[in-house]
mmCIF file of C-alpha atoms in Angstrom:
data_model
loop_
_atom_site.group_PDB
_atom_site.id
_atom_site.type_symbol
_atom_site.label_atom_id
_atom_site.label_comp_id
_atom_site.label_asym_id
_atom_site.label_seq_id
_atom_site.Cartn_x
_atom_site.Cartn_y
_atom_site.Cartn_z
ATOM 1 C CA MET A 1099 62.268 26.079 24.296
ATOM 2 C CA ARG A 1100 61.703 24.105 21.262
ATOM 3 C CA ALA A 1101 61.287 20.566 22.246
ATOM 4 C CA VAL A 1102 60.591 17.631 19.543
ATOM 5 C CA VAL A 1103 59.099 13.861 20.436
ATOM 6 C CA VAL A 1104 60.783 10.466 19.582
ATOM 7 C CA GLY A 1105 59.057 7.371 19.263
ATOM 8 C CA ALA A 1106 54.477 7.330 18.793
ATOM 9 C CA GLY A 1107 54.323 4.269 20.759
ATOM 10 C CA TYR A 1108 53.196 4.119 23.623
ATOM 11 C CA TRP A 1109 53.713 6.925 26.168
ATOM 12 C CA GLY A 1110 55.254 9.659 23.175
ATOM 13 C CA PRO A 1111 51.603 11.193 22.962
ATOM 14 C CA ASN A 1112 51.515 11.323 27.097
ATOM 15 C CA LEU A 1113 54.876 13.609 26.325
ATOM 16 C CA ALA A 1114 53.936 15.732 23.089
ATOM 17 C CA ARG A 1115 50.362 16.601 24.833
ATOM 18 C CA ASN A 1116 52.107 17.758 27.970
ATOM 19 C CA PHE A 1117 55.057 19.513 26.019
ATOM 20 C CA ARG A 1118 52.087 20.856 23.776
ATOM 21 C CA ALA A 1119 50.587 22.270 27.378
ATOM 22 C CA SER A 1120 52.692 23.421 29.541
ATOM 23 C CA ALA A 1121 53.746 27.559 29.120
ATOM 24 C CA ASP A 1122 57.428 26.790 29.638
ATOM 25 C CA TRP A 1123 57.812 24.435 25.592
ATOM 26 C CA GLU A 1124 57.007 24.970 22.396
ATOM 27 C CA LEU A 1125 56.417 21.072 20.922
ATOM 28 C CA ALA A 1126 58.668 21.395 17.421
ATOM 29 C CA GLY A 1127 57.227 18.137 16.343
ATOM 30 C CA ILE A 1128 57.404 14.390 16.440
ATOM 31 C CA CYS A 1129 59.881 12.176 15.142
ATOM 32 C CA ASP A 1130 59.149 8.196 14.976
ATOM 33 C CA LEU A 1131 60.555 5.870 12.052
ATOM 34 C CA ASP A 1132 56.923 5.104 11.035
ATOM 35 C CA GLU A 1133 55.969 8.560 9.389
ATOM 36 C CA THR A 1134 51.584 7.163 9.434
ATOM 37 C CA ARG A 1135 51.961 6.799 13.635
ATOM 38 C CA ALA A 1136 54.359 10.112 14.015
ATOM 39 C CA GLN A 1137 51.378 11.834 12.010
ATOM 40 C CA LYS A 1138 49.074 10.183 13.941
ATOM 41 C CA VAL A 1139 50.505 11.972 17.122
ATOM 42 C CA ALA A 1140 50.836 14.750 15.608
ATOM 43 C CA ASP A 1141 47.575 15.163 14.598
ATOM 44 C CA GLY A 1142 46.852 14.631 18.329
ATOM 45 C CA VAL A 1143 48.021 17.508 19.585
ATOM 46 C CA GLY A 1144 46.869 19.930 16.755
ATOM 47 C CA GLY A 1145 49.102 19.366 14.051
ATOM 48 C CA VAL A 1146 53.028 20.316 14.590
ATOM 49 C CA PRO A 1147 55.576 18.948 12.019
ATOM 50 C CA ILE A 1148 56.649 15.428 11.938
ATOM 51 C CA TRP A 1149 60.252 13.355 11.475
ATOM 52 C CA THR A 1150 61.085 10.272 10.363
ATOM 53 C CA ARG A 1151 64.938 10.922 10.486
ATOM 54 C CA LEU A 1152 66.435 11.588 13.572
ATOM 55 C CA ALA A 1153 69.444 13.455 12.533
ATOM 56 C CA ASP A 1154 67.011 15.487 10.805
ATOM 57 C CA VAL A 1155 65.851 16.570 13.859
ATOM 58 C CA LEU A 1156 68.973 16.480 15.038
ATOM 59 C CA ALA A 1157 70.402 19.561 12.859
ATOM 60 C CA ASP A 1158 67.674 21.367 12.864
ATOM 61 C CA PRO A 1159 69.393 24.480 15.360
ATOM 62 C CA THR A 1160 65.906 26.040 16.496
ATOM 63 C CA VAL A 1161 65.781 22.421 18.032
ATOM 64 C CA ASP A 1162 67.237 22.581 22.336
ATOM 65 C CA ALA A 1163 65.684 19.527 23.955
ATOM 66 C CA ILE A 1164 64.066 16.202 22.537
ATOM 67 C CA ALA A 1165 62.287 13.444 24.420
ATOM 68 C CA ILE A 1166 63.129 9.775 24.219
ATOM 69 C CA ALA A 1167 59.613 7.142 24.498
ATOM 70 C CA THR A 1168 61.227 4.022 22.611
ATOM 71 C CA PRO A 1169 62.985 1.080 22.821
ATOM 72 C CA ALA A 1170 65.207 0.824 26.275
ATOM 73 C CA ARG A 1171 67.617 -0.407 23.690
ATOM 74 C CA THR A 1172 67.483 2.702 21.728
ATOM 75 C CA HIS A 1173 67.946 5.124 24.118
ATOM 76 C CA HIS A 1174 71.667 4.784 24.765
ATOM 77 C CA PRO A 1175 72.001 5.570 20.346
ATOM 78 C CA ILE A 1176 69.486 7.943 20.417
ATOM 79 C CA ALA A 1177 70.350 9.868 23.639
ATOM 80 C CA LEU A 1178 74.559 10.364 22.998
ATOM 81 C CA ALA A 1179 73.769 11.678 19.105
ATOM 82 C CA ALA A 1180 70.820 14.125 21.004
ATOM 83 C CA LEU A 1181 73.548 14.868 23.035
ATOM 84 C CA GLU A 1182 77.175 15.294 20.886
ATOM 85 C CA ALA A 1183 74.399 17.758 18.657
ATOM 86 C CA GLY A 1184 74.076 19.912 21.711
ATOM 87 C CA LYS A 1185 69.912 18.997 22.213
ATOM 88 C CA HIS A 1186 69.426 18.456 25.610
ATOM 89 C CA VAL A 1187 67.436 14.892 26.410
ATOM 90 C CA MET A 1188 65.080 14.154 28.625
ATOM 91 C CA VAL A 1189 64.452 9.687 28.138
ATOM 92 C CA GLU A 1190 61.908 7.075 29.044
ATOM 93 C CA LYS A 1191 62.425 4.608 32.118
ATOM 94 C CA PRO A 1192 64.352 2.404 32.213
ATOM 95 C CA LEU A 1193 67.706 5.124 31.626
ATOM 96 C CA ALA A 1194 69.429 2.531 29.069
ATOM 97 C CA ASP A 1195 69.470 -0.989 28.381
ATOM 98 C CA THR A 1196 72.943 -1.517 30.757
ATOM 99 C CA THR A 1197 75.196 0.155 33.347
ATOM 100 C CA ALA A 1198 77.461 0.595 30.666
ATOM 101 C CA ARG A 1199 74.982 2.604 28.098
ATOM 102 C CA GLY A 1200 73.715 4.618 31.078
ATOM 103 C CA GLU A 1201 76.844 5.282 32.764
ATOM 104 C CA GLU A 1202 78.551 6.766 29.812
ATOM 105 C CA MET A 1203 75.177 8.665 28.751
ATOM 106 C CA VAL A 1204 75.653 10.406 32.436
ATOM 107 C CA ALA A 1205 78.724 11.525 31.914
ATOM 108 C CA ARG A 1206 78.452 12.470 28.226
ATOM 109 C CA ALA A 1207 75.558 14.851 29.324
ATOM 110 C CA GLU A 1208 78.043 16.309 31.895
ATOM 111 C CA GLU A 1209 81.056 16.462 30.060
ATOM 112 C CA LEU A 1210 79.010 18.475 27.762
ATOM 113 C CA GLY A 1211 76.985 21.187 30.002
ATOM 114 C CA LEU A 1212 73.570 19.893 29.250
ATOM 115 C CA VAL A 1213 70.433 18.107 31.353
ATOM 116 C CA LEU A 1214 70.222 14.336 30.482
ATOM 117 C CA MET A 1215 67.020 13.890 33.333
ATOM 118 C CA ALA A 1216 65.395 10.538 33.825
ATOM 119 C CA ASP A 1217 60.942 10.487 33.528
ATOM 120 C CA HIS A 1218 60.384 8.868 36.720
ATOM 121 C CA THR A 1219 56.400 9.783 36.686
ATOM 122 C CA TYR A 1220 55.808 8.834 39.882
ATOM 123 C CA CYS A 1221 58.493 11.241 41.532
ATOM 124 C CA TYR A 1222 56.385 14.285 40.070
ATOM 125 C CA THR A 1223 52.586 13.399 41.431
ATOM 126 C CA PRO A 1224 50.886 14.797 44.103
ATOM 127 C CA ALA A 1225 51.452 11.363 46.088
ATOM 128 C CA VAL A 1226 54.405 10.899 46.312
ATOM 129 C CA LEU A 1227 56.014 14.793 46.824
ATOM 130 C CA LYS A 1228 54.248 14.295 50.045
ATOM 131 C CA ILE A 1229 55.279 10.525 50.793
ATOM 132 C CA ARG A 1230 58.407 12.737 50.843
ATOM 133 C CA GLU A 1231 58.101 15.495 52.455
ATOM 134 C CA ILE A 1232 55.823 13.984 55.447
ATOM 135 C CA ILE A 1233 59.524 11.249 55.490
ATOM 136 C CA ALA A 1234 61.603 14.436 55.190
ATOM 137 C CA ASP A 1235 59.534 16.078 58.019
ATOM 138 C CA GLY A 1236 60.329 13.026 60.397
ATOM 139 C CA GLY A 1237 57.347 12.362 60.112
ATOM 140 C CA LEU A 1238 57.758 8.329 60.234
ATOM 141 C CA GLY A 1239 61.066 8.470 62.431
ATOM 142 C CA ASP A 1240 63.281 6.207 60.830
ATOM 143 C CA ILE A 1241 62.654 3.634 58.574
ATOM 144 C CA LEU A 1242 61.987 0.230 58.713
ATOM 145 C CA PHE A 1243 61.344 -1.436 56.117
ATOM 146 C CA VAL A 1244 59.509 -1.048 52.473
ATOM 147 C CA ASP A 1245 56.872 -3.207 50.712
ATOM 148 C CA SER A 1246 55.844 -2.216 47.423
ATOM 149 C CA THR A 1247 53.177 -4.403 45.681
ATOM 150 C CA ARG A 1248 52.595 -3.222 41.524
ATOM 151 C CA ILE A 1249 51.291 -6.354 39.705
ATOM 152 C CA ASN A 1250 48.620 -6.583 37.554
ATOM 153 C CA LEU A 1251 47.122 -8.558 34.386
ATOM 154 C CA GLY A 1252 50.046 -6.646 31.970
ATOM 155 C CA LEU A 1253 51.048 -6.586 28.647
ATOM 156 C CA ILE A 1254 54.714 -8.840 28.344
ATOM 157 C CA GLN A 1255 56.550 -6.973 26.883
ATOM 158 C CA PRO A 1256 58.694 -8.317 23.948
ATOM 159 C CA ASP A 1257 62.550 -6.834 25.122
ATOM 160 C CA VAL A 1258 62.061 -7.148 28.532
ATOM 161 C CA ASP A 1259 61.170 -9.128 31.109
ATOM 162 C CA VAL A 1260 58.941 -7.995 34.189
ATOM 163 C CA PHE A 1261 61.647 -6.631 36.333
ATOM 164 C CA TRP A 1262 62.670 -3.813 34.000
ATOM 165 C CA ASP A 1263 59.375 -3.369 32.827
ATOM 166 C CA LEU A 1264 57.500 -2.836 35.690
ATOM 167 C CA ALA A 1265 60.404 -2.405 39.776
ATOM 168 C CA PRO A 1266 61.946 0.842 37.680
ATOM 169 C CA HIS A 1267 58.651 2.627 38.996
ATOM 170 C CA ASP A 1268 58.997 1.473 42.813
ATOM 171 C CA LEU A 1269 63.002 1.756 42.685
ATOM 172 C CA SER A 1270 62.841 5.609 41.524
ATOM 173 C CA ILE A 1271 60.082 6.315 44.156
ATOM 174 C CA LEU A 1272 62.031 4.851 46.678
ATOM 175 C CA ASP A 1273 64.872 6.947 45.124
ATOM 176 C CA PHE A 1274 63.256 10.198 45.405
ATOM 177 C CA VAL A 1275 61.277 9.147 48.887
ATOM 178 C CA LEU A 1276 64.052 7.957 51.251
ATOM 179 C CA PRO A 1277 66.544 11.004 52.980
ATOM 180 C CA GLY A 1278 69.418 8.622 51.111
ATOM 181 C CA GLY A 1279 67.757 8.034 48.599
ATOM 182 C CA LEU A 1280 68.409 4.404 46.803
ATOM 183 C CA GLU A 1281 71.522 2.954 49.159
ATOM 184 C CA THR A 1282 71.667 -0.706 48.950
ATOM 185 C CA THR A 1283 74.075 -2.869 48.748
ATOM 186 C CA SER A 1284 72.916 -5.955 47.214
ATOM 187 C CA VAL A 1285 70.195 -7.618 45.967
ATOM 188 C CA ALA A 1286 68.485 -10.911 45.896
ATOM 189 C CA ALA A 1287 66.016 -11.065 43.065
ATOM 190 C CA HIS A 1288 63.179 -14.205 42.474
ATOM 191 C CA GLY A 1289 61.610 -14.717 39.086
ATOM 192 C CA SER A 1290 59.497 -16.931 36.996
ATOM 193 C CA ASP A 1291 58.438 -17.767 34.408
ATOM 194 C CA PRO A 1292 55.280 -20.312 34.309
ATOM 195 C CA LEU A 1293 53.820 -19.650 30.309
ATOM 196 C CA ARG A 1294 57.637 -20.575 29.313
ATOM 197 C CA THR A 1295 57.283 -17.272 27.145
ATOM 198 C CA GLY A 1296 61.604 -17.091 28.104
ATOM 199 C CA LYS A 1297 61.812 -14.007 30.747
ATOM 200 C CA ALA A 1298 60.357 -13.462 34.357
ATOM 201 C CA CYS A 1299 57.261 -12.792 34.282
ATOM 202 C CA VAL A 1300 56.765 -13.510 37.947
ATOM 203 C CA GLY A 1301 59.223 -11.242 40.186
ATOM 204 C CA TYR A 1302 60.565 -10.360 44.473
ATOM 205 C CA LEU A 1303 63.397 -7.896 44.527
ATOM 206 C CA ALA A 1304 64.805 -7.952 48.057
ATOM 207 C CA MET A 1305 67.655 -5.270 49.343
ATOM 208 C CA PRO A 1306 69.044 -3.932 52.376
ATOM 209 C CA LEU A 1307 68.543 -0.487 53.304
ATOM 210 C CA ALA A 1308 70.929 1.718 55.380
ATOM 211 C CA GLY A 1309 69.548 1.858 59.100
ATOM 212 C CA GLY A 1310 69.461 -2.004 58.733
ATOM 213 C CA ALA A 1311 66.057 -1.411 56.869
ATOM 214 C CA MET A 1312 64.957 -3.465 54.193
ATOM 215 C CA ALA A 1313 62.827 -3.270 50.964
ATOM 216 C CA HIS A 1314 60.741 -6.263 48.892
ATOM 217 C CA VAL A 1315 59.310 -5.338 45.475
ATOM 218 C CA ASN A 1316 57.305 -7.291 43.994
ATOM 219 C CA VAL A 1317 56.241 -7.220 40.084
ATOM 220 C CA ASN A 1318 54.117 -9.580 38.454
ATOM 221 C CA TRP A 1319 52.238 -9.210 34.964
ATOM 222 C CA LEU A 1320 49.870 -12.280 35.333
ATOM 223 C CA SER A 1321 47.922 -11.119 38.251
ATOM 224 C CA PRO A 1322 43.726 -10.828 37.331
ATOM 225 C CA THR A 1323 44.262 -8.278 40.093
ATOM 226 C CA LYS A 1324 45.876 -5.473 39.799
ATOM 227 C CA ILE A 1325 47.480 -3.781 42.888
ATOM 228 C CA ARG A 1326 49.536 -0.591 43.619
ATOM 229 C CA GLN A 1327 50.170 -0.302 46.546
ATOM 230 C CA MET A 1328 53.390 0.240 49.444
ATOM 231 C CA VAL A 1329 53.899 0.475 52.877
ATOM 232 C CA ILE A 1330 56.921 2.620 54.550
ATOM 233 C CA GLY A 1331 56.378 2.080 57.951
ATOM 234 C CA GLY A 1332 58.711 3.510 60.559
ATOM 235 C CA THR A 1333 59.583 3.667 64.141
ATOM 236 C CA LYS A 1334 56.923 6.237 64.680
ATOM 237 C CA ARG A 1335 53.966 6.117 62.053
ATOM 238 C CA THR A 1336 53.508 3.933 59.325
ATOM 239 C CA LEU A 1337 52.505 5.204 55.089
ATOM 240 C CA VAL A 1338 50.065 3.595 52.948
ATOM 241 C CA TRP A 1339 50.239 4.795 49.677
ATOM 242 C CA ASP A 1340 47.286 2.733 47.415
ATOM 243 C CA ASP A 1341 47.471 4.800 44.419
ATOM 244 C CA LEU A 1342 43.828 3.239 42.790
ATOM 245 C CA ASN A 1343 42.471 4.690 45.733
ATOM 246 C CA PRO A 1344 41.714 8.153 44.423
ATOM 247 C CA GLN A 1345 39.262 8.917 47.779
ATOM 248 C CA GLN A 1346 41.976 8.229 49.654
ATOM 249 C CA ARG A 1347 45.562 7.692 47.894
ATOM 250 C CA ILE A 1348 48.035 7.181 51.620
ATOM 251 C CA SER A 1349 46.942 6.720 54.825
ATOM 252 C CA VAL A 1350 49.185 7.368 58.124
ATOM 253 C CA TYR A 1351 49.102 4.745 60.847
ATOM 254 C CA ASP A 1352 50.250 6.444 64.081
ATOM 255 C CA ARG A 1353 50.662 2.734 65.375
ATOM 256 C CA GLY A 1354 53.727 0.399 65.836
ATOM 257 C CA VAL A 1355 55.733 -0.807 67.824
ATOM 258 C CA ASP A 1356 57.584 1.517 70.852
ATOM 259 C CA ILE A 1357 61.164 -0.043 71.703
ATOM 260 C CA ASP A 1358 61.973 1.499 74.829
ATOM 261 C CA THR A 1359 65.607 2.573 73.652
ATOM 262 C CA VAL A 1360 67.068 3.412 77.536
ATOM 263 C CA SER A 1361 67.368 -0.360 78.376
ATOM 264 C CA LYS A 1362 71.119 -1.548 76.919
ATOM 265 C CA GLU A 1363 70.564 -4.761 77.871
ATOM 266 C CA THR A 1364 70.465 -7.597 75.168
ATOM 267 C CA THR A 1365 69.167 -10.129 76.879
ATOM 268 C CA LEU A 1366 65.762 -12.325 75.620
ATOM 269 C CA ASP A 1367 63.859 -11.363 78.271
ATOM 270 C CA ARG A 1368 64.687 -7.968 78.333
ATOM 271 C CA ARG A 1369 64.382 -7.273 74.737
ATOM 272 C CA ALA A 1370 61.206 -7.992 74.886
ATOM 273 C CA ALA A 1371 59.796 -6.667 77.820
ATOM 274 C CA ASN A 1372 60.893 -3.174 76.390
ATOM 275 C CA ILE A 1373 59.249 -4.147 73.346
ATOM 276 C CA SER A 1374 55.132 -2.180 74.124
ATOM 277 C CA TYR A 1375 52.572 -1.621 71.009
ATOM 278 C CA ARG A 1376 51.195 1.578 70.003
ATOM 279 C CA LEU A 1377 47.632 1.215 68.439
ATOM 280 C CA GLY A 1378 47.078 5.884 67.906
ATOM 281 C CA ASP A 1379 44.799 7.276 64.826
ATOM 282 C CA THR A 1380 45.375 7.056 61.201
ATOM 283 C CA TRP A 1381 44.773 10.329 59.100
ATOM 284 C CA SER A 1382 44.778 10.442 55.426
ATOM 285 C CA PRO A 1383 46.478 14.511 53.698
ATOM 286 C CA ALA A 1384 45.103 15.760 51.159
ATOM 287 C CA LEU A 1385 46.464 15.577 47.915
ATOM 288 C CA ASP A 1386 46.159 17.934 44.652
ATOM 289 C CA GLU A 1387 45.031 15.998 42.093
ATOM 290 C CA ARG A 1388 46.955 17.095 38.652
ATOM 291 C CA GLU A 1389 48.513 15.089 36.027
ATOM 292 C CA ALA A 1390 52.781 14.129 36.764
ATOM 293 C CA LEU A 1391 53.955 14.675 33.438
ATOM 294 C CA GLY A 1392 53.086 18.585 33.321
ATOM 295 C CA GLY A 1393 55.360 18.674 36.461
ATOM 296 C CA VAL A 1394 57.751 16.449 34.454
ATOM 297 C CA VAL A 1395 58.377 18.883 31.817
ATOM 298 C CA ALA A 1396 58.200 21.757 34.352
ATOM 299 C CA GLU A 1397 61.315 20.079 35.668
ATOM 300 C CA PHE A 1398 62.951 19.860 32.680
ATOM 301 C CA ALA A 1399 62.646 23.768 31.775
ATOM 302 C CA ALA A 1400 63.236 24.046 35.112
ATOM 303 C CA ALA A 1401 66.938 22.745 35.562
ATOM 304 C CA ILE A 1402 68.178 23.801 31.486
ATOM 305 C CA GLY A 1403 66.997 27.362 32.671
ATOM 306 C CA GLU A 1404 68.666 26.781 36.213
ATOM 307 C CA GLY A 1405 72.170 24.674 34.706
ATOM 308 C CA ARG A 1406 71.473 22.618 37.606
ATOM 309 C CA PRO A 1407 70.245 18.472 37.099
ATOM 310 C CA ALA A 1408 66.972 17.913 37.466
ATOM 311 C CA ARG A 1409 64.609 16.283 40.594
ATOM 312 C CA THR A 1410 65.259 12.674 38.177
ATOM 313 C CA SER A 1411 68.743 13.617 36.594
ATOM 314 C CA GLY A 1412 70.954 10.840 35.081
ATOM 315 C CA ALA A 1413 72.404 10.023 38.297
ATOM 316 C CA ALA A 1414 68.768 9.041 39.542
ATOM 317 C CA GLY A 1415 68.019 6.741 35.951
ATOM 318 C CA MET A 1416 71.765 5.365 36.975
ATOM 319 C CA ARG A 1417 70.979 4.092 40.737
ATOM 320 C CA VAL A 1418 67.634 2.368 38.984
ATOM 321 C CA LEU A 1419 69.646 1.128 36.593
ATOM 322 C CA SER A 1420 71.995 -0.313 39.071
ATOM 323 C CA VAL A 1421 69.195 -2.690 41.295
ATOM 324 C CA LEU A 1422 68.003 -3.933 37.922
ATOM 325 C CA ASP A 1423 71.602 -4.922 36.758
ATOM 326 C CA ALA A 1424 72.544 -6.590 39.965
ATOM 327 C CA ALA A 1425 68.450 -8.226 39.891
ATOM 328 C CA GLN A 1426 69.707 -9.295 36.707
ATOM 329 C CA ARG A 1427 72.894 -10.754 38.201
ATOM 330 C CA SER A 1428 70.569 -12.237 41.022
ATOM 331 C CA LEU A 1429 68.941 -13.812 39.127
ATOM 332 C CA ALA A 1430 71.138 -15.421 36.931
ATOM 333 C CA ALA A 1431 72.815 -17.416 40.444
ATOM 334 C CA GLY A 1432 69.430 -18.594 41.578
ATOM 335 C CA GLY A 1433 69.089 -15.883 43.794
ATOM 336 C CA ALA A 1434 71.935 -15.047 45.725
ATOM 337 C CA PRO A 1435 72.363 -11.715 46.655
ATOM 338 C CA ALA A 1436 74.508 -9.677 43.982
ATOM 339 C CA PRO A 1437 76.143 -7.093 44.778
ATOM 340 C CA MET A 1438 76.388 -3.624 43.765
ATOM 341 C CA THR A 1439 79.054 -2.413 41.492
ATOM 342 C CA LEU A 1440 78.481 1.804 40.793
ATOM 343 C CA ASP A 1441 79.527 3.229 43.304
ATOM 344 C CA ILE A 1442 76.387 5.372 42.958
ATOM 345 C CA GLN A 1443 77.056 8.829 44.755
ATOM 346 C CA PRO A 1444 73.602 9.059 46.786
ATOM 347 C CA HIS A 1445 71.417 11.997 46.813
ATOM 348 C CA ARG A 1446 70.676 14.536 49.862
ATOM 349 C CA HIS A 1447 66.823 16.004 49.970
ATOM 350 C CA HIS A 1448 66.748 18.986 49.198
ATOM 351 C CA ARG A 1449 63.373 21.197 50.444
ATOM 352 C CA SER A 1450 63.432 23.012 46.626
ATOM 353 C CA ALA A 1451 61.915 20.021 45.050
ATOM 354 C CA ALA A 1452 58.764 20.462 46.275
#
């Protein structure tokens, strides 16, 4: 199949390289308003055609799909035009800049029988695939909490705040690895703008999860140290994913709190007496080192070929978008929890997605 990458900025070159290297795809070209920038990306992958007008790409009957790597506010018009032209679409995160626009994209793709895929790249890393497998196999037991930290000295984005820039990574991972996906009823968000940039540069998200668990996400553009860490605590074991430690990205700790469920007594003394602490072994699964984007473009091709939703479908993109939307409302309300307004169908794990 033939694909065109739309957008030759930060992420476009990575997409172009992976489409070019894929056995499933022929990279049909690069499209960008800036001809010089498009040419540079095209040259970087050994020379492919370039376009400066999207309409010309969409009018080409030999182009099967487009991959959008442009600013979030442009995703909706580009994706809709591509879908109307009969092209399959992959979109860089976030899916759109509002939930209403995202919903329209998902609905239109469904009506036209085309694949709309969110490029949630982390969901295709060996580490996240392994985390999903461990949780699905019951290795952690029931999930009690998730604590995720994604902080660094980052580029302050012109069009989005730190929540919209960094949190989609963590939210897409949670949606992918948790058994019921990103099921939450409300979101509480606290943000600060100490540099007076006009947008939140430091942010904290808190969300209740199914079964009384809680997820907490910390994102920050102002930290001089870079941390990419997620802790997932369960009734059996606790998993720590440190993405900046290639020697030991995942550690599983067989330690935690054992609660004796035999007693149904609810008095404080009885409850305290039924809790014991467990200190066991730690292990670290071996992981392949391979580029996640290769898995992304392979899954895009497989979803089209098999006529099924992609593993990170438009609906997955909407679940992430709906949390960002609730976070925005919570910020405006001074951090009060904002209810989720979208009735998003949670996904269910399917074992074929390994």
